[in-house]
Amino acid sequence: MDSFDGLWSELAPIGRHAGTGGYRRFAFDPAELACREWFIATAQARGLDVETDGNTNIWAWWVPPGVDPHAPALVLGSHLDSVPDGGAYDGPLGVVSAFAALDAVRDAGLVPDRPVVLVAFADEEGARFGIACAGSRLMTGQLDPDKARALVGRDGRTMAEAMSAEGFDPAALGPDPERIARIGEFVELHVEQGRNLVDQGAAVGVAESIWPHGRYRLTFRGVADHAGTTRMQDRKDPMVAYAHAALAADAAARESDSRATFGRIEVEPNGTNAVPSTVRAWLDARAADQPTLEALVARIADAAGVAASASGTTVDVVTESTTPLLSFDLPLRDRLVDVVARSRAGESIPVLPTAAGHDAGILATAGVRTAMLFVRNPTGISHSPDEFAEPEDCHAGVAALAAVLTDLAR
Ligand code: GLV
Ligand code: MN
Ligand code: MN
């Protein structure tokens, strides 16, 4: 048996909300810092050299004696932070599986020819500061460090303030080309966030591509007023415009077989008996290709504008982040399929597109040879406390990752 179960149970209580059963691990908050401590202690217990880079990503190096520390490294890992009330698996499954795969290949006597590095990328979900994959975007120059430092979190503090309060140096944020140059390949194992593997009866799959996606902030402004005394025809109610935009988003995404979600809104003054003055709504939009995504967002923005005019309010739309279509490195992908198939007695290994974003996509966009493994999720549910993978499938994922590590490290 591999070391997965023990490691998994160590991490499981950290940041789990007793009421919802969901995880709340947000950049630089106590739960996320506890996850960092767990990663560092787990790596040190294995004799790995641990470092936290300027973008607060954590790296644990295995460089056996005689191995050139500057040879292109094989990097395995994922992230430890979560969405609000997220599941246990999105992110941590990849990190814990990387440790368990490392343990398994060491037990089997493997000595790699090149450095093997485990990584936990910072702030993948962007739950606190709004930009997904902040750690990998900063490292690869896909997020401007000045913009990152100034991002305002949900508690009103900037990223720079939150970092300083926890002993991180905000001035150190920014592109890290030397570190990127040291990465030979990055392989991220992740729980599947859909039902492809269940439908195909496979425990493990390989990623093909990531849909283009983006986050957009729509701010609707009207006039606060009394909920009882203000006649309907006298109102300038931004909630009404927002509601039309949400319905338009749902219809447009259905028609184009895309995704549009308003998962977060803020209302001011947020009183039951007051017409709101402001509604801020965050749109997450995704599609199979770039033109479809652009048309989807344009249609939603148009509908928001029309609804705002009709209700005597205004709307402005700000793009917070975008991620282009990403196809994973074809030779590496084929190699993973081959290696995993052989390790699973020739079973056929599904190759899947995904509509979820990942640090692996950010690194691949930056030119790093990158691949992903997916582990079956029986319901497909993710970003929810109900996210799940059977222990047996988690072990299958570790075995697959160990096979990939063995193949690529020599
Ligand atoms: C990350 O999980 C995302 O796809 O939003
Ligand atoms: Mn996620
Ligand atoms: Mn993830």
XYZ file of C-alpha atoms and ligand atoms in Angstrom:
417
model
C 0.000 0.000 0.000
C 1.328 3.481 -0.831
C 1.571 6.343 1.688
C -1.463 8.183 0.333
C -3.978 7.414 3.119
C -1.774 8.613 5.971
C -0.875 11.852 4.195
C -4.481 12.423 3.151
C -5.764 12.108 6.713
C -3.135 14.589 7.974
C -4.293 17.248 5.547
C -8.029 16.514 5.724
C -8.953 18.494 8.882
C -7.119 21.681 7.878
C -9.536 24.437 6.906
C -12.612 22.202 6.921
C -15.685 24.124 8.037
C -17.619 22.177 10.665
C -20.978 23.534 9.535
C -20.757 22.981 5.776
C -18.128 20.262 5.554
C -16.488 22.386 2.840
C -12.935 23.710 2.767
C -11.994 27.353 3.263
C -8.311 27.647 2.447
C -7.669 31.103 1.023
C -4.338 32.731 0.179
C -2.405 33.696 3.311
C -5.250 32.915 5.715
C -4.635 30.647 8.732
C -5.901 27.476 7.035
C -3.809 28.042 3.914
C -0.757 28.820 6.045
C -1.356 25.550 7.932
C -1.438 23.708 4.580
C 1.888 25.333 3.715
C 3.353 24.165 7.035
C 2.082 20.663 6.337
C 3.730 20.674 2.875
C 7.045 21.920 4.242
C 7.101 19.423 7.139
C 6.097 16.547 4.830
C 8.873 17.436 2.395
C 11.477 17.894 5.124
C 10.543 14.532 6.650
C 11.590 13.054 3.286
C 14.895 14.902 3.192
C 13.774 17.192 0.355
C 15.137 20.739 0.092
C 12.201 23.092 0.471
C 12.034 26.672 -0.732
C 9.238 29.202 -1.052
C 9.779 31.334 -4.145
C 9.104 35.058 -4.464
C 5.596 34.319 -5.719
C 4.962 32.143 -2.629
C 4.859 28.868 -4.575
C 6.541 26.092 -2.552
C 9.096 23.732 -4.133
C 10.585 20.567 -2.601
C 13.667 19.269 -4.411
C 14.934 15.709 -4.604
C 18.424 15.873 -6.079
C 20.172 12.554 -5.367
C 23.978 12.587 -5.008
C 25.656 12.758 -8.400
C 22.634 14.305 -10.121
C 23.213 17.681 -11.783
C 20.983 20.098 -9.853
C 20.691 22.209 -13.005
C 19.498 19.399 -15.253
C 15.889 19.954 -16.421
C 13.731 18.973 -13.460
C 10.646 16.799 -13.453
C 8.029 18.728 -11.470
C 4.917 17.136 -9.941
C 2.226 18.846 -7.893
C -0.855 21.034 -7.804
C -2.294 23.488 -5.250
C -3.569 23.454 -1.652
C -5.962 26.428 -1.570
C -9.705 26.073 -2.172
C -12.781 27.905 -3.393
C -15.236 28.968 -0.650
C -16.608 25.705 0.766
C -14.693 23.704 -1.791
C -14.098 19.976 -1.845
C -11.155 18.111 -0.382
C -9.731 16.902 -3.697
C -9.391 19.860 -6.078
C -5.690 20.622 -5.662
C -4.713 18.582 -2.600
C -5.246 15.297 -4.459
C -2.419 16.265 -6.821
C -0.083 17.354 -4.029
C -0.695 14.346 -1.771
C -0.461 11.989 -4.769
C 2.878 13.533 -5.704
C 4.282 12.800 -2.240
C 2.824 9.273 -2.330
C 4.250 8.649 -5.820
C 7.652 9.870 -4.664
C 7.474 7.502 -1.669
C 6.451 4.632 -3.943
C 9.310 5.068 -6.425
C 11.829 5.464 -3.613
C 10.544 2.280 -1.978
C 11.010 0.589 -5.340
C 14.637 1.765 -5.386
C 14.390 4.318 -8.188
C 17.173 6.877 -8.332
C 16.335 9.588 -10.864
C 18.869 10.898 -13.367
C 17.623 14.436 -12.880
C 16.023 16.515 -10.159
C 12.483 15.631 -9.144
C 10.566 18.494 -7.593
C 7.220 18.609 -5.820
C 5.331 21.887 -5.999
C 2.346 23.531 -4.333
C 1.305 26.526 -6.420
C -0.048 29.549 -4.549
C -3.591 30.875 -4.792
C -4.792 28.702 -7.676
C -8.477 29.388 -7.101
C -8.126 33.126 -6.612
C -10.853 32.918 -3.969
C -9.517 35.827 -1.939
C -8.059 38.229 -4.511
C -10.065 37.290 -7.600
C -7.350 36.152 -10.032
C -7.087 32.391 -10.536
C -3.649 30.739 -10.689
C -2.006 33.851 -9.233
C 1.195 32.028 -8.219
C 1.842 30.440 -11.608
C 0.671 33.526 -13.533
C 3.064 35.767 -11.594
C 5.950 33.336 -12.090
C 5.369 33.145 -15.852
C 4.733 36.862 -16.349
C 1.011 36.397 -17.053
C 0.014 38.602 -14.102
C 1.625 41.975 -13.562
C 3.119 42.135 -10.036
C 1.937 45.728 -9.507
C -1.590 44.661 -10.384
C -1.314 41.644 -8.070
C -0.033 43.662 -5.125
C -2.973 46.071 -5.479
C -5.696 43.399 -5.739
C -8.199 43.939 -2.938
C -9.319 40.816 -1.102
C -12.722 40.105 0.323
C -11.644 41.472 3.714
C -10.667 44.808 2.157
C -6.929 44.221 2.467
C -4.682 44.188 -0.576
C -2.576 41.211 -1.546
C 0.507 43.227 -0.566
C -0.925 43.914 2.889
C -1.988 40.302 3.405
C 1.450 39.050 2.352
C 3.335 41.468 4.592
C 1.155 40.567 7.563
C 2.235 36.940 7.193
C 5.925 37.601 6.635
C 5.980 37.304 2.819
C 7.669 40.033 0.777
C 5.291 41.586 -1.783
C 8.264 43.217 -3.528
C 9.472 39.740 -4.502
C 6.400 39.020 -6.682
C 7.058 38.815 -10.400
C 8.413 36.836 -13.356
C 10.913 34.110 -12.511
C 12.385 33.003 -15.852
C 15.347 31.240 -14.217
C 13.036 28.966 -12.284
C 10.913 28.271 -15.352
C 14.044 27.397 -17.313
C 14.842 24.705 -14.747
C 11.543 22.884 -15.365
C 11.871 20.026 -17.835
C 8.268 18.876 -17.510
C 5.376 19.601 -15.168
C 2.806 16.882 -14.512
C -0.290 17.799 -12.487
C -2.629 15.098 -11.235
C -6.154 16.372 -10.545
C -9.550 15.035 -9.574
C -11.790 15.024 -12.631
C -14.398 17.801 -12.493
C -16.898 16.052 -14.708
C -18.169 12.596 -15.511
C -16.100 11.525 -18.512
C -14.140 8.894 -16.628
C -17.232 7.466 -14.911
C -19.009 7.243 -18.247
C -16.010 5.524 -19.811
C -15.457 3.188 -16.866
C -11.866 4.314 -16.307
C -10.159 5.226 -13.025
C -7.508 7.431 -14.629
C -7.362 9.664 -17.700
C -5.013 12.119 -19.390
C -5.792 15.748 -20.251
C -6.093 16.848 -23.851
C -6.895 20.562 -23.587
C -8.348 23.340 -21.451
C -11.180 25.507 -22.698
C -10.526 29.246 -22.967
C -12.119 31.059 -20.051
C -12.312 34.363 -18.245
C -13.586 36.276 -15.228
C -15.465 39.555 -15.689
C -16.801 42.025 -13.105
C -20.088 43.759 -13.920
C -20.950 46.748 -11.736
C -24.563 47.896 -11.926
C -25.257 51.293 -10.353
C -28.619 52.792 -9.459
C -30.133 54.790 -6.632
C -30.747 53.497 -3.097
C -34.248 54.198 -1.907
C -37.028 53.039 0.405
C -38.480 49.614 -0.442
C -41.966 50.628 0.662
C -42.415 54.215 -0.362
C -40.647 54.205 -3.730
C -43.151 53.471 -6.506
C -41.955 50.836 -8.969
C -41.950 53.368 -11.823
C -39.720 55.727 -9.815
C -36.949 53.250 -9.073
C -33.441 52.960 -10.461
C -32.830 49.431 -9.238
C -29.546 47.793 -10.320
C -30.720 44.396 -9.075
C -33.288 44.268 -11.857
C -30.637 44.901 -14.498
C -28.390 42.280 -12.921
C -31.238 39.756 -12.934
C -31.800 40.296 -16.666
C -28.078 39.864 -17.294
C -28.024 36.593 -15.325
C -30.953 35.231 -17.352
C -29.321 36.324 -20.599
C -26.063 34.629 -19.563
C -27.862 31.387 -18.847
C -29.686 31.454 -22.193
C -26.609 32.425 -24.223
C -24.440 29.722 -22.649
C -27.082 27.060 -23.243
C -27.473 28.048 -26.884
C -23.732 27.930 -27.571
C -23.033 24.844 -25.432
C -20.751 27.021 -23.316
C -20.692 27.968 -19.623
C -21.688 31.202 -17.939
C -21.932 31.547 -14.172
C -22.648 34.396 -11.800
C -21.370 32.740 -8.623
C -20.640 35.819 -6.576
C -22.482 39.088 -6.102
C -22.140 41.980 -3.681
C -25.063 44.279 -3.017
C -24.999 47.734 -1.447
C -26.368 48.702 0.950
C -27.584 45.086 1.249
C -30.694 45.833 3.262
C -33.951 43.906 2.914
C -36.024 47.077 2.920
C -33.822 49.202 0.659
C -33.680 49.369 -3.135
C -29.977 48.699 -3.783
C -27.596 51.384 -5.013
C -24.990 48.984 -6.421
C -24.781 45.360 -7.487
C -21.370 43.948 -8.309
C -21.565 40.583 -10.056
C -18.710 38.353 -11.159
C -19.195 36.410 -14.387
C -17.171 33.258 -15.041
C -17.461 32.360 -18.743
C -15.960 29.435 -20.662
C -16.329 27.969 -24.141
C -14.793 25.383 -26.411
C -13.062 28.007 -28.557
C -12.054 31.660 -28.391
C -14.589 33.129 -30.868
C -17.451 31.365 -29.062
C -16.217 32.690 -25.718
C -15.901 36.229 -27.058
C -19.360 36.105 -28.614
C -20.806 34.750 -25.372
C -19.291 37.515 -23.241
C -20.281 40.194 -25.762
C -23.857 38.943 -25.761
C -24.037 39.006 -21.961
C -22.480 42.482 -21.807
C -24.988 43.734 -24.414
C -27.903 42.269 -22.503
C -26.608 43.876 -19.305
C -26.347 47.249 -21.066
C -29.871 47.043 -22.485
C -31.289 45.990 -19.111
C -29.405 48.776 -17.337
C -30.797 51.440 -19.702
C -34.299 50.084 -19.335
C -34.096 50.292 -15.543
C -32.497 53.750 -15.399
C -29.236 52.316 -14.124
C -25.724 51.918 -15.553
C -23.366 48.996 -15.941
C -19.666 48.753 -16.572
C -17.839 45.557 -17.437
C -14.226 44.938 -16.443
C -12.246 41.888 -17.575
C -10.413 40.603 -14.512
C -8.524 37.723 -16.134
C -8.561 35.618 -19.281
C -6.941 32.335 -20.199
C -6.602 31.236 -23.831
C -7.343 27.802 -25.261
C -4.648 25.380 -24.259
C -3.703 22.098 -25.927
C -1.261 20.056 -23.879
C 2.074 18.974 -25.377
C 1.174 16.164 -27.751
C 4.279 13.923 -27.435
C 4.212 14.184 -23.638
C 0.498 13.462 -23.567
C 0.939 10.390 -25.786
C 3.780 9.225 -23.603
C 1.648 9.505 -20.478
C -1.175 7.580 -22.124
C 1.257 4.843 -23.090
C 2.968 4.659 -19.679
C -0.280 4.686 -17.718
C -1.873 2.108 -20.026
C 1.081 -0.215 -19.568
C 0.954 0.248 -15.782
C -2.755 -0.662 -15.892
C -2.416 -3.888 -17.844
C -3.081 -2.312 -21.214
C -6.387 -0.717 -20.197
C -7.482 2.039 -22.540
C -6.781 5.474 -21.064
C -9.279 8.226 -21.959
C -7.911 11.546 -23.199
C -10.185 14.358 -22.042
C -10.714 18.060 -22.640
C -11.630 20.040 -19.526
C -13.436 23.295 -18.885
C -11.612 23.817 -15.564
C -8.542 26.004 -15.233
C -5.240 24.717 -13.832
C -1.695 25.883 -13.083
C -0.655 23.256 -15.643
C -2.425 25.347 -18.291
C -0.630 28.507 -17.195
C 2.766 26.785 -17.361
C 1.951 25.254 -20.735
C 0.997 28.689 -22.081
C 4.439 29.845 -20.948
C 6.065 27.128 -23.053
C 6.713 24.511 -20.356
C 6.165 20.899 -21.435
C 3.156 20.037 -19.354
C 0.685 17.210 -18.894
C -2.178 16.297 -16.588
C -3.628 13.107 -15.167
C -7.246 12.954 -14.047
C -8.683 10.679 -11.359
C -12.301 9.542 -11.614
C -14.919 11.491 -9.679
C -18.053 9.337 -9.280
C -20.514 12.236 -9.414
C -18.467 14.759 -11.353
C -19.259 17.340 -8.645
C -16.475 19.783 -7.826
C -16.069 23.170 -6.107
C -18.479 21.745 -3.525
C -18.188 19.774 -0.273
C -19.649 16.825 -2.232
C -16.569 16.520 -4.446
C -15.231 12.971 -4.100
C -12.944 10.258 -5.409
C -13.033 6.660 -4.169
C -9.925 5.706 -2.164
C -9.303 2.910 -4.662
C -9.216 5.449 -7.504
C -6.906 7.737 -5.528
C -4.501 4.821 -5.196
C -4.840 4.156 -8.924
C -3.891 7.797 -9.474
C -0.812 7.461 -7.266
C 0.232 4.311 -9.134
C -0.226 6.082 -12.469
C 1.783 9.082 -11.294
C 4.510 6.788 -9.923
C 4.674 5.065 -13.322
C 4.997 8.456 -15.039
C 7.666 9.533 -12.544
C 9.611 6.332 -13.096
C 9.400 6.728 -16.860
C 10.287 10.425 -17.043
C 12.881 10.624 -14.278
C 15.357 8.371 -16.081
C -10.401 26.372 -11.222
O -10.701 25.393 -10.570
C -11.344 26.863 -12.166
O -11.503 26.228 -13.224
O -12.007 27.847 -11.859
Mn -10.725 24.455 -8.638
Mn -7.556 22.660 -9.034
